[in-house]
Amino acid sequence: MSGQSTYVPKNALAKWFEARLPIGGLMHSSFIAYPTPRNLNYMWTFGGILSFMLGAQILTGIVLAMHYTPESSLAFNSVEHIMRDVNGGWLLRYLHLNGASLFFAAAYIHTARGLYYGSYKSPREVLWLLGIIILLLMMATAFMGYVLPWGQMSFWGATVITNLFSAIPIVGDTIVTYLWGGYAVGNPTLNRFYSLHYLLPFVIAGVVALHVWALHVAGQNNPTGIDVKSSKDTVPFTPYATVKDALGLVVFLLVYCWFVFYEPNILGDADNYIQANPLKTPPHIVPEWYFLPFYAILRSMPDIFFIPAKLAGVMAMFGAILMLALVPWLDTSRVRSARFRPLYRPFFWVLILVCIGLGYIGAKEVTPGRIVVGQILTAYYYVHFLVILPLLGLIETPNDMPNSISESVLGGNATAVPAGAHAAPERKG
Amino acid sequence: MTFFLGCAGTETGTMKRVRLLLAAAMAFCCATGFAARAQEEGPAFVPKIPDRQSWSFAGPFGVYDTAQLQRGYKIYREVCANCHSMEDMHFRNLADPGGPEFTEGQVKALAAEFKVTDGPDDNGKMFKRPGRPADPFPRPFPNEQTAKLANGGAVPPDMSVLAKARSYEPYDWFPADIGYALWSMLTQYQTQGPDYISALLQGFKKPPPGFKIEPGQNYNEVFAAGNGIIAMPPPLQDGVVQYPKGPDGKPVVPETVEQYSKDVAAFLMWVAEPKLDYRKQLGLEVMIYLLAAAGLMYFVKKKVWAKVHA
């Protein structure tokens, strides 16, 4: 799929270099000649957007690290020092702070796009798993980053989340002690979180490289979910995908800058502008918005037989991500795209609504009514992956599919492929 | 440009109707909620939700009102500074563009009003000297314990980021809470902090009958964190701070608690977010640039893809 490299070095130096390390050919075949399906819609621009956001977070983060002090009595004021006395410091911090939110928004859209169009199905399972690993790494990085300003929500969020690991039988307490570097969240915790917050983005970059590599082996999925069959189905990455990605990125940047310049604190919690105080618990501890659905699942779990509620909550929370990882094997349908799956399509949107509902429950204070709603939504989340998804593939009759990508774009008469030649093998039920 | 105009702070008819509807629905819920609670445990404290005020610095084109910040500084200096620190601010900031914009001479004089601890000197002793523009605002109390002792066990919070550290949620019922959050995001409603501070300063009322207050405590109808009980006594009274006089010898703005509250809340917003003017100005430039880039990219994309769609 990545195709034969057609790269021809233009001058003697490039020729000399190419003979010794063919990186020019790699770049050329990956980002210029690389054949992309001609029917990709704007949902496919989020991969490029995410790469950009990772780069932006690393760049702003590196400069912020030059001015930040990872010491529990100085951290809070060092952030204010960045905001006031460092040239452009307020801009760097607001870019980094809102960048995390926008990064997650893009990642969730990217994941949802994969779920809708069946991008996880053979031969893209490893590509999908690498994506889930990136998501997990992003969560760890964002969580530790949120602790660094050492505000009230930083401190108490860290206390609540690190405490969860104590629910793990036998080794739990030891893990928590290692996370804390002591017997409570404190200066050692801040130091190790800072170190890891600096390290993990580069780990993410490494896994992203694998993710892109796997993508270029399997080739991109597309809105029809039909495999690329001839060169008619594709266009070269440059200029076609490049220019489309660029447009998507600029529109995304408009939203990003809207938050950065006009409402930089609206996605955060006011309590995090109060310096951490280990003696004073805030009335309402909530994580950042991108963790809310998981937080809701965590809080929804009751005692289940011999499993205490806390352990059940931790298992359910990590299980929620495990469900995503298992999707390639839970989905029994051979049709990739929801476009041709009349039953899967509504269930997909219900799942999205359930995730938003979980986010809402996670944001609110606990009441008996909300606990019940949270439990119903959590149960539905699991039912979707463990029951609905496997069953749908068995009972669903897919809609008629076009023979090829080019036929779906240009209409039946534009393709040389005989009608029906390729549609049949993909149908089922 | 409609991109910005659609989000300006003006209240349209529909907005008003939506808010009226929300208010009516909330009143109903509160009334029914009250009745249920009153039967259980007597009158419970329900904090007053601060009113949304119009601020010069709200909205995408908002900027601080220099005269208001200067008045606000005077209130901080004469009232707040007796108990509240402002550690992250330096005297020099008072001359920064987009702030109270005092002249350098004025800042020198204002700094010299404060006594700052310096040293140690050649004899190894700490000593006091008048403040200089490069100094941070000195703390009113040497440590937390002294602050507590002087204030009935409560520590007056530092005011450096106070206006960003205070907020409130007017609705706690579905779907008004979500609607309110989205509406705030869309209309760039960012001034909960100053709204809250201004309301709190005006919230010292007579406690309702049956409400228990210990000596040294005060009732405040806005102070949710303390269930209506606040250690701070009412800091402002009408006429307590002298405002600049006009040519007729009368103050340009009224010397009332209401006006003081608004002025000092605006000042504290500047203290918490001193780069706001520049941020919004730069934001406008960035937005125009990105909109133009998006337009160009749109046509480039169309041109490039024309061959494929043909």
XYZ file of C-alpha atoms in Angstrom:
739
model
C 0.000 0.000 0.000
C 2.839 2.361 0.773
C 3.888 1.661 -2.769
C 7.165 1.646 -4.618
C 9.239 4.735 -3.957
C 9.317 6.889 -7.042
C 11.616 9.395 -5.414
C 14.447 10.614 -7.641
C 17.117 12.714 -5.876
C 17.510 15.994 -7.714
C 21.119 16.898 -7.020
C 24.411 15.194 -6.357
C 24.336 15.746 -2.567
C 20.819 14.321 -2.271
C 21.860 11.382 -4.452
C 24.917 10.765 -2.265
C 22.817 10.899 0.897
C 19.981 8.783 -0.525
C 22.419 5.977 -1.367
C 23.500 5.910 2.287
C 20.203 6.593 4.116
C 17.087 6.632 1.938
C 15.157 8.966 4.206
C 14.167 11.157 1.254
C 12.502 8.185 -0.385
C 10.738 7.311 2.870
C 9.389 10.851 3.247
C 8.428 10.955 -0.427
C 6.565 7.663 -0.388
C 4.918 8.446 2.975
C 3.791 12.021 2.542
C 3.923 12.868 -1.155
C 3.319 9.896 -3.425
C 1.412 7.934 -0.773
C -1.916 6.928 -2.335
C -4.895 8.030 -0.226
C -8.494 7.036 -0.939
C -10.089 9.794 -2.973
C -13.286 9.852 -0.887
C -11.857 10.777 2.523
C -14.027 13.323 4.315
C -12.986 15.962 6.868
C -13.142 13.423 9.690
C -9.877 12.140 8.232
C -8.090 15.428 8.878
C -7.878 14.764 12.619
C -4.798 12.563 12.300
C -2.853 15.539 10.982
C -4.452 17.820 13.567
C -3.393 15.453 16.354
C 0.189 15.349 15.095
C 0.194 19.129 15.079
C -1.219 19.291 18.612
C 1.403 16.870 19.926
C 4.115 19.052 18.418
C 2.517 22.217 19.792
C 2.201 20.749 23.295
C 5.825 19.591 23.276
C 7.101 22.968 22.047
C 5.090 25.115 24.470
C 5.835 22.625 27.235
C 9.593 22.757 26.717
C 9.609 26.543 27.032
C 7.255 26.483 30.038
C 9.598 24.001 31.725
C 12.382 26.577 31.476
C 10.439 28.881 33.813
C 8.498 26.506 36.028
C 9.662 25.409 39.494
C 8.657 21.853 40.496
C 8.723 22.410 44.250
C 5.518 22.260 46.236
C 5.931 25.611 48.008
C 7.027 27.448 44.847
C 5.138 25.754 41.998
C 1.915 27.747 42.278
C 3.672 31.101 42.292
C 6.089 30.051 39.552
C 3.091 29.566 37.278
C 1.954 33.106 38.117
C 5.509 34.266 37.457
C 5.163 32.750 33.966
C 1.810 34.493 33.508
C 3.121 37.912 34.536
C 6.855 38.301 34.162
C 7.943 35.932 31.389
C 7.706 37.506 27.938
C 4.751 35.888 26.207
C 4.488 33.526 29.171
C 0.727 33.989 29.516
C 0.340 32.976 25.864
C 2.522 29.877 26.239
C 0.648 28.756 29.309
C -2.802 29.348 27.853
C -1.757 27.564 24.649
C -0.501 24.593 26.665
C -3.478 24.539 29.052
C -6.148 24.752 26.347
C -3.978 22.696 24.006
C -4.514 19.719 26.306
C -8.292 20.107 26.030
C -8.255 20.553 22.273
C -5.823 17.623 21.936
C -8.320 15.393 23.743
C -11.267 16.753 21.773
C -9.439 15.867 18.549
C -8.419 12.450 19.916
C -11.995 11.610 20.866
C -13.300 12.678 17.446
C -10.525 10.646 15.806
C -11.483 7.574 17.887
C -15.211 8.042 17.245
C -14.488 8.305 13.516
C -12.651 4.967 13.730
C -15.635 3.410 15.512
C -18.129 4.769 12.972
C -16.282 3.738 9.845
C -14.949 0.475 11.236
C -11.326 1.544 10.931
C -10.316 -1.029 13.551
C -11.199 -4.036 11.424
C -8.749 -6.322 9.657
C -6.081 -5.502 8.600
C -5.916 -2.472 10.912
C -6.142 -4.093 14.387
C -2.563 -3.250 15.361
C -3.020 0.295 14.086
C -6.090 0.586 16.327
C -4.327 -0.893 19.382
C -1.451 1.540 18.970
C -4.041 4.310 18.969
C -5.517 3.048 22.246
C -2.007 2.966 23.747
C -1.529 6.579 22.648
C -4.843 7.488 24.291
C -3.762 5.864 27.567
C -0.407 7.661 27.463
C -2.193 10.937 26.759
C -4.398 10.390 29.806
C -1.421 9.729 32.051
C 0.405 12.774 30.671
C -2.585 15.095 31.022
C -3.334 13.905 34.531
C 0.238 14.527 35.694
C 0.378 17.843 33.881
C -2.720 19.036 35.689
C -0.981 18.393 39.014
C 1.959 20.700 38.205
C 0.325 24.133 38.881
C -0.264 22.815 42.411
C -3.692 24.354 42.808
C -6.417 22.898 44.985
C -7.831 20.757 42.175
C -4.317 19.643 41.185
C -3.630 18.429 44.686
C -6.981 16.853 45.456
C -7.363 15.376 41.992
C -3.958 13.755 42.458
C -4.985 12.531 45.910
C -8.213 10.960 44.678
C -6.751 9.341 41.568
C -3.522 8.024 43.102
C -5.560 6.629 45.999
C -7.452 4.478 43.511
C -4.412 2.280 43.012
C -4.628 1.228 46.662
C -7.741 -0.743 45.652
C -5.555 -3.245 43.808
C -5.233 -6.316 46.051
C -1.844 -7.094 47.681
C 0.381 -4.653 45.737
C -1.966 -1.642 45.831
C -0.513 0.095 48.868
C 3.040 -0.350 47.617
C 2.118 1.142 44.239
C 0.544 4.157 45.929
C 3.621 4.707 48.094
C 5.802 4.676 44.987
C 3.441 7.098 43.218
C 3.533 9.478 46.150
C 7.175 9.088 47.131
C 5.941 9.195 50.710
C 2.795 8.689 52.736
C 0.685 11.396 51.110
C 0.694 13.543 47.980
C 3.489 16.063 48.491
C 6.686 17.496 47.106
C 8.138 14.098 46.015
C 4.893 13.412 44.142
C 5.145 16.743 42.351
C 8.771 16.046 41.415
C 8.136 12.620 39.918
C 5.000 13.777 38.114
C 6.966 16.632 36.582
C 9.690 14.263 35.437
C 7.161 11.861 33.915
C 5.122 14.669 32.398
C 8.232 15.707 30.508
C 9.072 12.140 29.504
C 5.731 10.729 28.360
C 5.096 13.082 25.407
C 8.239 11.721 23.762
C 7.016 8.188 24.393
C 3.755 9.257 22.739
C 5.726 10.611 19.785
C 7.413 7.216 19.472
C 4.120 5.320 19.506
C 2.709 7.855 17.024
C 5.567 6.934 14.671
C 4.526 3.270 14.993
C 0.883 4.291 14.495
C 1.760 6.096 11.249
C 3.950 3.201 10.151
C 1.115 0.718 10.725
C -1.198 3.075 8.855
C 1.101 3.129 5.878
C 1.307 -0.653 5.810
C -2.445 -1.249 5.986
C -3.459 1.875 4.123
C -6.154 4.293 5.153
C -9.708 3.213 5.650
C -12.305 5.425 3.956
C -15.957 6.426 4.447
C -17.227 3.463 2.400
C -15.004 0.996 4.235
C -14.333 -0.679 0.879
C -10.754 -1.642 0.119
C -8.827 0.309 -2.471
C -8.991 -1.743 -5.652
C -7.265 0.268 -8.323
C -5.298 3.441 -8.759
C -8.613 5.070 -9.755
C -9.667 4.843 -6.132
C -6.778 6.886 -4.853
C -5.102 10.246 -5.217
C -1.522 11.127 -4.234
C -1.163 12.391 -0.641
C 0.367 15.616 -1.929
C -1.290 17.852 -2.922
C -4.725 16.312 -2.295
C -4.622 15.151 1.318
C -2.071 17.808 2.246
C -4.290 20.686 1.207
C -7.372 19.152 2.803
C -5.505 18.518 6.056
C -4.244 22.095 5.971
C -7.783 23.459 5.662
C -8.998 21.194 8.474
C -6.090 22.291 10.644
C -6.716 26.010 10.106
C -10.388 25.633 11.038
C -9.364 23.636 14.094
C -6.878 26.364 15.035
C -9.705 28.896 14.891
C -11.525 26.967 17.616
C -8.290 26.488 19.591
C -7.441 30.198 19.437
C -11.007 31.113 20.344
C -10.413 29.440 23.696
C -6.823 30.642 24.119
C -7.475 34.312 23.426
C -11.073 34.818 24.507
C -11.911 32.329 27.231
C -8.682 30.680 28.364
C -10.033 29.563 31.734
C -13.551 28.479 30.836
C -12.628 24.798 30.438
C -10.842 24.750 33.786
C -11.977 24.870 37.390
C -11.840 28.143 39.333
C -10.613 26.240 42.399
C -7.300 25.533 40.689
C -6.409 29.206 41.108
C -6.298 28.530 44.855
C -2.944 27.195 46.024
C -2.970 23.556 47.160
C -3.883 23.177 50.815
C -3.581 19.622 52.187
C -5.720 20.594 55.187
C -8.693 21.898 53.231
C -10.695 19.626 50.943
C -12.601 21.480 48.216
C -16.361 20.884 48.419
C -16.480 19.336 44.970
C -13.508 17.513 43.441
C -13.824 17.082 39.672
C -11.247 16.185 37.034
C -10.854 18.052 33.761
C -13.711 17.583 31.283
C -11.951 14.943 29.212
C -11.860 12.547 32.178
C -15.457 13.074 33.267
C -17.047 10.007 31.589
C -14.412 7.757 33.174
C -14.849 9.506 36.516
C -18.593 8.847 36.303
C -17.983 5.144 35.646
C -15.553 5.034 38.580
C -18.116 6.536 40.951
C -21.001 4.420 39.667
C -19.827 1.069 40.918
C -21.385 -0.470 44.026
C -19.965 -3.352 46.089
C -20.179 -6.463 43.932
C -20.111 -9.626 46.048
C -16.589 -9.821 47.458
C -15.283 -6.912 45.342
C -15.382 -3.608 47.237
C -16.906 -0.631 45.400
C -13.545 1.112 45.053
C -11.879 -1.819 43.310
C -14.989 -2.376 41.200
C -14.884 1.286 40.182
C -11.211 1.126 39.205
C -11.815 -2.075 37.232
C -14.842 -0.585 35.480
C -12.913 2.580 34.618
C -9.946 0.789 33.076
C -12.341 -1.770 31.614
C -14.007 1.048 29.702
C -10.772 1.590 27.783
C -10.202 -2.163 27.508
C -13.558 -2.368 25.696
C -12.193 0.011 23.077
C -9.066 -2.102 22.737
C -11.162 -5.239 22.197
C -13.485 -3.697 19.612
C -11.743 -5.334 16.623
C -12.689 -8.728 18.041
C -16.061 -7.826 19.561
C -17.431 -6.515 16.290
C -18.526 -9.538 14.262
C -19.723 -7.687 11.176
C -17.609 -7.985 8.064
C -18.855 -4.639 6.794
C -16.622 -1.830 7.964
C -18.480 1.425 7.473
C -21.599 2.333 9.469
C -22.796 3.911 6.244
C -23.903 0.450 5.117
C -24.924 -0.829 8.557
C -28.503 0.319 9.218
C -28.611 -1.182 12.726
C -25.127 -0.268 13.896
C -25.556 3.373 12.885
C -28.238 4.287 15.495
C -26.440 2.270 18.167
C -23.247 4.206 17.449
C -25.022 7.499 18.087
C -26.652 6.153 21.226
C -23.174 5.237 22.474
C -21.959 8.780 21.803
C -24.941 10.164 23.745
C -24.259 7.734 26.594
C -20.634 8.922 26.776
C -21.799 12.560 26.897
C -24.344 11.583 29.564
C -21.588 9.920 31.592
C -19.555 13.116 31.238
C -22.462 15.090 32.632
C -22.882 12.735 35.590
C -19.135 12.901 36.224
C -19.266 16.690 36.405
C -22.054 16.861 38.976
C -22.105 16.274 42.688
C -23.307 12.842 43.707
C -26.994 12.467 44.500
C -28.931 9.186 44.796
C -30.732 9.938 41.523
C -27.525 10.673 39.655
C -25.908 7.485 40.965
C -28.721 5.460 39.420
C -28.453 7.325 36.111
C -24.669 6.823 36.174
C -25.102 3.108 36.800
C -27.581 2.742 33.948
C -25.279 4.593 31.554
C -22.255 2.575 32.700
C -24.179 -0.642 32.220
C -25.254 0.459 28.761
C -21.649 1.326 27.833
C -20.597 -2.245 28.607
C -23.678 -3.759 26.995
C -22.891 -1.872 23.803
C -19.469 -3.452 23.497
C -20.108 -6.879 25.002
C -23.623 -7.652 23.735
C -24.857 -5.274 21.043
C -21.678 -5.133 18.978
C -21.197 -8.932 18.689
C -24.930 -9.526 18.064
C -25.381 -6.833 15.438
C -22.926 -8.442 13.069
C -24.931 -11.654 13.206
C -28.434 -10.246 12.722
C -27.820 -7.177 10.587
C -28.422 -7.115 6.827
C -26.067 -4.535 5.365
C -27.249 -2.095 2.727
C -26.101 -2.424 -0.871
C -22.574 -1.219 -1.276
C -20.898 0.337 -4.292
C -18.373 -1.807 -6.115
C -15.494 0.505 -5.525
C -14.478 3.799 -4.008
C -14.390 5.490 -7.389
C -17.881 4.250 -8.152
C -19.179 5.670 -4.871
C -17.651 9.034 -5.728
C -18.291 9.267 -9.452
C -21.399 7.121 -9.871
C -21.771 3.702 -11.452
C -20.833 4.552 -15.037
C -17.396 5.898 -14.237
C -15.891 2.634 -13.164
C -14.460 -0.076 -15.309
C -15.026 -2.663 -12.595
C -17.961 -4.917 -13.542
C -20.967 -4.315 -11.301
C -21.287 -6.771 -8.447
C -17.842 -8.243 -8.892
C -16.584 -7.079 -5.524
C -19.681 -6.307 -3.538
C -20.712 -9.854 -2.775
C -17.781 -11.105 -0.652
C -18.216 -8.297 1.849
C -21.868 -8.947 2.477
C -23.156 -11.111 5.181
C -26.424 -12.135 6.826
C -16.890 39.794 11.060
C -20.249 38.276 11.974
C -18.100 35.649 13.634
C -17.379 38.145 16.398
C -20.545 40.201 16.348
C -22.645 37.116 16.999
C -20.869 36.678 20.280
C -20.720 40.256 21.531
C -22.053 40.936 25.006
C -25.332 42.570 23.983
C -28.461 40.816 25.145
C -30.930 40.043 22.379
C -34.642 39.419 22.765
C -34.313 35.657 22.477
C -31.551 35.601 25.054
C -33.722 37.526 27.457
C -36.603 35.167 26.920
C -34.386 32.138 27.458
C -33.065 33.620 30.684
C -36.533 34.517 31.908
C -37.662 30.993 31.205
C -34.679 29.544 33.049
C -35.286 31.886 35.977
C -38.944 30.929 36.172
C -38.138 27.237 36.040
C -35.488 27.700 38.727
C -37.880 29.602 40.933
C -40.305 26.697 40.694
C -37.652 24.122 41.529
C -36.326 26.224 44.407
C -39.815 26.726 45.809
C -40.570 23.007 45.805
C -37.083 22.201 47.098
C -37.429 24.739 49.898
C -40.710 23.343 51.064
C -39.259 19.843 51.333
C -36.164 21.015 53.182
C -37.959 23.356 55.557
C -39.880 20.448 56.987
C -36.689 18.518 57.702
C -34.230 20.848 59.373
C -35.545 24.398 59.615
C -34.427 27.215 57.335
C -31.289 26.141 55.431
C -28.882 28.672 53.971
C -29.377 29.113 50.250
C -26.748 31.493 48.879
C -27.861 34.386 46.714
C -26.625 33.947 43.171
C -24.578 37.011 42.165
C -26.151 39.182 39.494
C -24.443 39.293 36.152
C -22.983 42.780 35.744
C -21.722 44.640 32.737
C -17.948 45.053 32.817
C -15.830 47.122 30.473
C -13.471 44.138 30.114
C -16.152 41.581 29.148
C -16.629 40.302 25.609
C -14.186 39.892 22.729
C -13.359 43.600 22.506
C -13.469 44.361 26.225
C -10.679 46.428 27.797
C -10.093 47.608 31.343
C -11.368 51.046 32.325
C -8.195 52.832 33.488
C -10.025 55.278 35.751
C -11.952 52.424 37.358
C -8.722 50.485 38.000
C -7.182 53.584 39.613
C -10.216 53.944 41.879
C -10.086 50.205 42.590
C -6.418 50.472 43.542
C -7.273 53.234 46.008
C -9.804 50.911 47.675
C -7.284 48.061 47.785
C -4.670 50.395 49.279
C -6.930 51.920 51.890
C -9.168 48.986 52.786
C -8.196 45.525 51.489
C -4.414 45.833 51.940
C -4.826 45.984 55.716
C -5.521 42.237 55.731
C -5.101 40.842 52.196
C -1.758 40.217 50.501
C -1.206 40.458 46.740
C 2.071 38.554 46.481
C 2.342 38.158 42.734
C 1.960 41.877 42.032
C 4.818 44.359 42.019
C 4.449 48.118 42.393
C 5.914 48.503 38.901
C 2.874 46.660 37.497
C 0.750 49.704 38.380
C 2.384 51.478 35.422
C 1.927 48.594 32.957
C -0.109 49.232 29.809
C -3.604 47.795 30.128
C -3.567 48.387 33.896
C -4.253 51.421 36.097
C -1.461 53.055 34.053
C -0.141 55.314 36.804
C 2.871 57.360 35.691
C 6.321 56.256 36.815
C 6.456 59.150 39.249
C 3.095 58.189 40.717
C 4.200 54.558 41.077
C 7.348 55.647 42.950
C 5.204 57.680 45.328
C 2.636 54.885 45.752
C 5.377 52.331 46.451
C 6.994 54.614 49.018
C 3.732 54.623 51.006
C 4.456 51.006 51.960
C 7.175 49.903 54.368
C 9.145 46.957 53.004
C 11.438 44.634 54.949
C 14.916 44.438 53.421
C 18.276 43.133 54.459
C 20.202 41.783 56.083
C 22.390 44.894 56.230
C 26.137 45.009 57.002
C 25.361 44.396 60.661
C 23.349 41.304 59.787
C 20.083 42.980 60.724
C 16.854 43.129 58.718
C 15.551 46.657 58.317
C 12.506 48.524 57.028
C 12.623 50.959 54.147
C 10.065 52.652 51.895
C 8.896 50.483 48.969
C 10.348 50.792 45.465
C 8.628 50.039 42.122
C 10.577 46.762 41.767
C 9.257 45.415 45.103
C 6.339 43.032 45.346
C 3.416 44.247 47.446
C 4.360 43.458 51.063
C 2.221 41.079 53.088
C 0.122 42.651 55.839
C 0.944 39.774 58.204
C 4.380 38.188 58.670
C 2.928 34.657 58.623
C -0.269 32.648 58.473
C -0.499 32.242 62.235
C -0.436 35.994 62.835
C -3.042 36.462 60.118
C -5.266 33.867 61.773
C -4.841 35.388 65.199
C -5.809 38.828 63.935
C -8.828 37.616 61.978
C -10.771 35.330 64.254
C -9.117 32.132 63.020
C -9.584 32.810 59.297
C -6.735 33.616 56.916
C -7.599 36.482 54.539
C -6.926 34.972 51.085
C -4.173 36.353 48.876
C -5.687 38.548 46.185
C -3.244 37.876 43.318
C -5.594 35.545 41.434
C -8.691 35.838 43.611
C -10.930 37.039 40.766
C -10.100 33.892 38.785
C -10.456 31.631 41.814
C -14.069 32.479 42.541
C -17.078 31.306 40.594
C -20.605 30.069 41.047
C -23.045 27.828 39.259
C -26.503 29.383 39.080
C -28.302 26.213 38.035
C -27.982 22.729 39.443
C -30.690 21.009 37.458
C -30.716 19.336 34.074
C -30.640 20.694 31.412
C -30.302 24.312 32.627
C -26.793 23.610 33.980
C -25.591 22.317 30.606
C -27.405 25.079 28.756
C -25.815 27.684 30.992
C -22.322 26.222 30.517
C -22.670 26.092 26.735
C -24.243 29.527 26.602
C -21.367 30.968 28.667
C -18.878 29.335 26.324
C -20.591 30.689 23.244
C -21.039 34.219 24.567
C -17.633 34.331 26.270
C -19.160 34.931 29.677
C -15.986 35.004 31.770
C -16.746 37.454 34.581
C -18.195 35.174 37.290
C -15.215 36.125 39.469
C -15.755 39.912 39.569
C -19.533 39.381 39.646
C -19.050 37.251 42.734
C -16.605 39.607 44.483
C -18.809 42.609 43.859
C -21.897 40.750 45.103
C -20.063 39.462 48.177
C -18.981 42.963 49.186
C -22.628 44.043 48.971
C -23.913 40.832 50.539
C -23.566 41.797 54.224
C -27.218 41.793 55.247
C -29.133 41.251 58.447
C -29.313 37.481 59.030
C -32.756 35.947 58.556
C -34.670 35.244 61.794
C -33.474 32.085 63.461
C -30.014 32.204 61.815
C -27.326 31.716 64.492
C -24.265 33.991 64.401
C -21.401 33.754 66.916
C -19.551 36.885 68.026
C -16.794 37.738 65.529
C -18.793 36.195 62.696
C -20.781 38.010 60.058
C -23.708 37.047 57.868
C -23.237 37.290 54.107
C -26.002 36.196 51.765
C -23.553 35.366 48.937
C -20.877 33.466 50.885
C -21.695 29.881 49.941
C -18.351 28.492 51.127
C -19.167 29.360 54.737
C -22.910 28.659 54.542
C -23.576 32.350 54.975
C -21.071 32.890 57.772
C -17.954 34.901 56.981
C -15.141 36.047 59.274
C -14.573 39.275 57.329
C -16.598 42.178 58.739
C -18.301 44.436 56.137
C -15.206 46.204 54.735
C -16.938 49.070 52.914
C -19.295 51.841 53.963
C -20.624 54.716 51.888
C -18.076 57.542 51.733
C -15.232 55.578 53.346
C -12.874 56.084 50.376
C -12.448 59.521 48.779
C -12.815 59.473 45.002
C -11.321 62.043 42.597
C -13.381 65.245 42.440
C -14.725 66.866 39.289
C -14.468 70.614 38.565
C -17.617 71.228 40.629
C -15.951 69.763 43.733
C -18.171 66.669 43.738
C -16.829 63.127 43.197
C -16.985 62.023 39.546
C -18.548 58.694 40.503
C -20.704 58.087 43.582
C -18.904 57.158 46.798
C -21.240 54.270 47.588
C -20.702 50.659 48.625
C -22.172 49.574 45.279
C -19.692 51.657 43.276
C -16.763 50.710 45.540
C -17.611 47.027 45.140
C -17.642 47.227 41.375
C -14.442 49.263 41.211
C -12.450 47.011 43.499
C -13.799 43.888 41.754
C -12.634 45.323 38.413
C -9.253 46.107 39.957
C -8.930 42.550 41.290
C -9.789 41.165 37.869
C -6.894 43.181 36.463
C -4.648 41.893 39.266
C -5.622 38.320 38.380
C -5.417 38.777 34.620
C -3.099 41.734 33.890
C -2.525 40.763 30.245
C -6.233 40.712 29.300
C -6.224 43.834 27.087
C -3.244 42.647 25.088
C -4.573 39.087 24.935
C -7.834 40.185 23.309
C -6.086 42.568 20.939
C -3.666 39.854 19.832
C -6.603 37.451 19.638
C -8.376 39.674 17.142
C -5.270 39.791 14.949
C -4.832 36.017 15.178
C -8.504 35.422 14.361
C -8.404 37.690 11.318
C -5.237 35.972 10.148
C -6.698 32.504 10.621
C -10.000 33.419 8.965
C -8.114 34.743 5.958
C -5.928 31.622 5.918
C -9.025 29.417 6.135
C -10.606 31.282 3.210
C -7.466 30.927 1.114
C -7.049 27.257 1.984
C -10.677 26.673 1.062
C -10.170 28.013 -2.447
C -6.801 26.289 -2.860
C -8.414 23.027 -1.835
C -11.281 23.575 -4.279
C -8.879 24.310 -7.109
C -6.657 21.305 -6.380
C -9.569 18.896 -6.048
C -11.415 20.213 -9.121
C -9.424 17.846 -11.326
C -10.401 14.816 -9.241
C -14.104 15.579 -9.059
C -14.363 16.277 -12.793
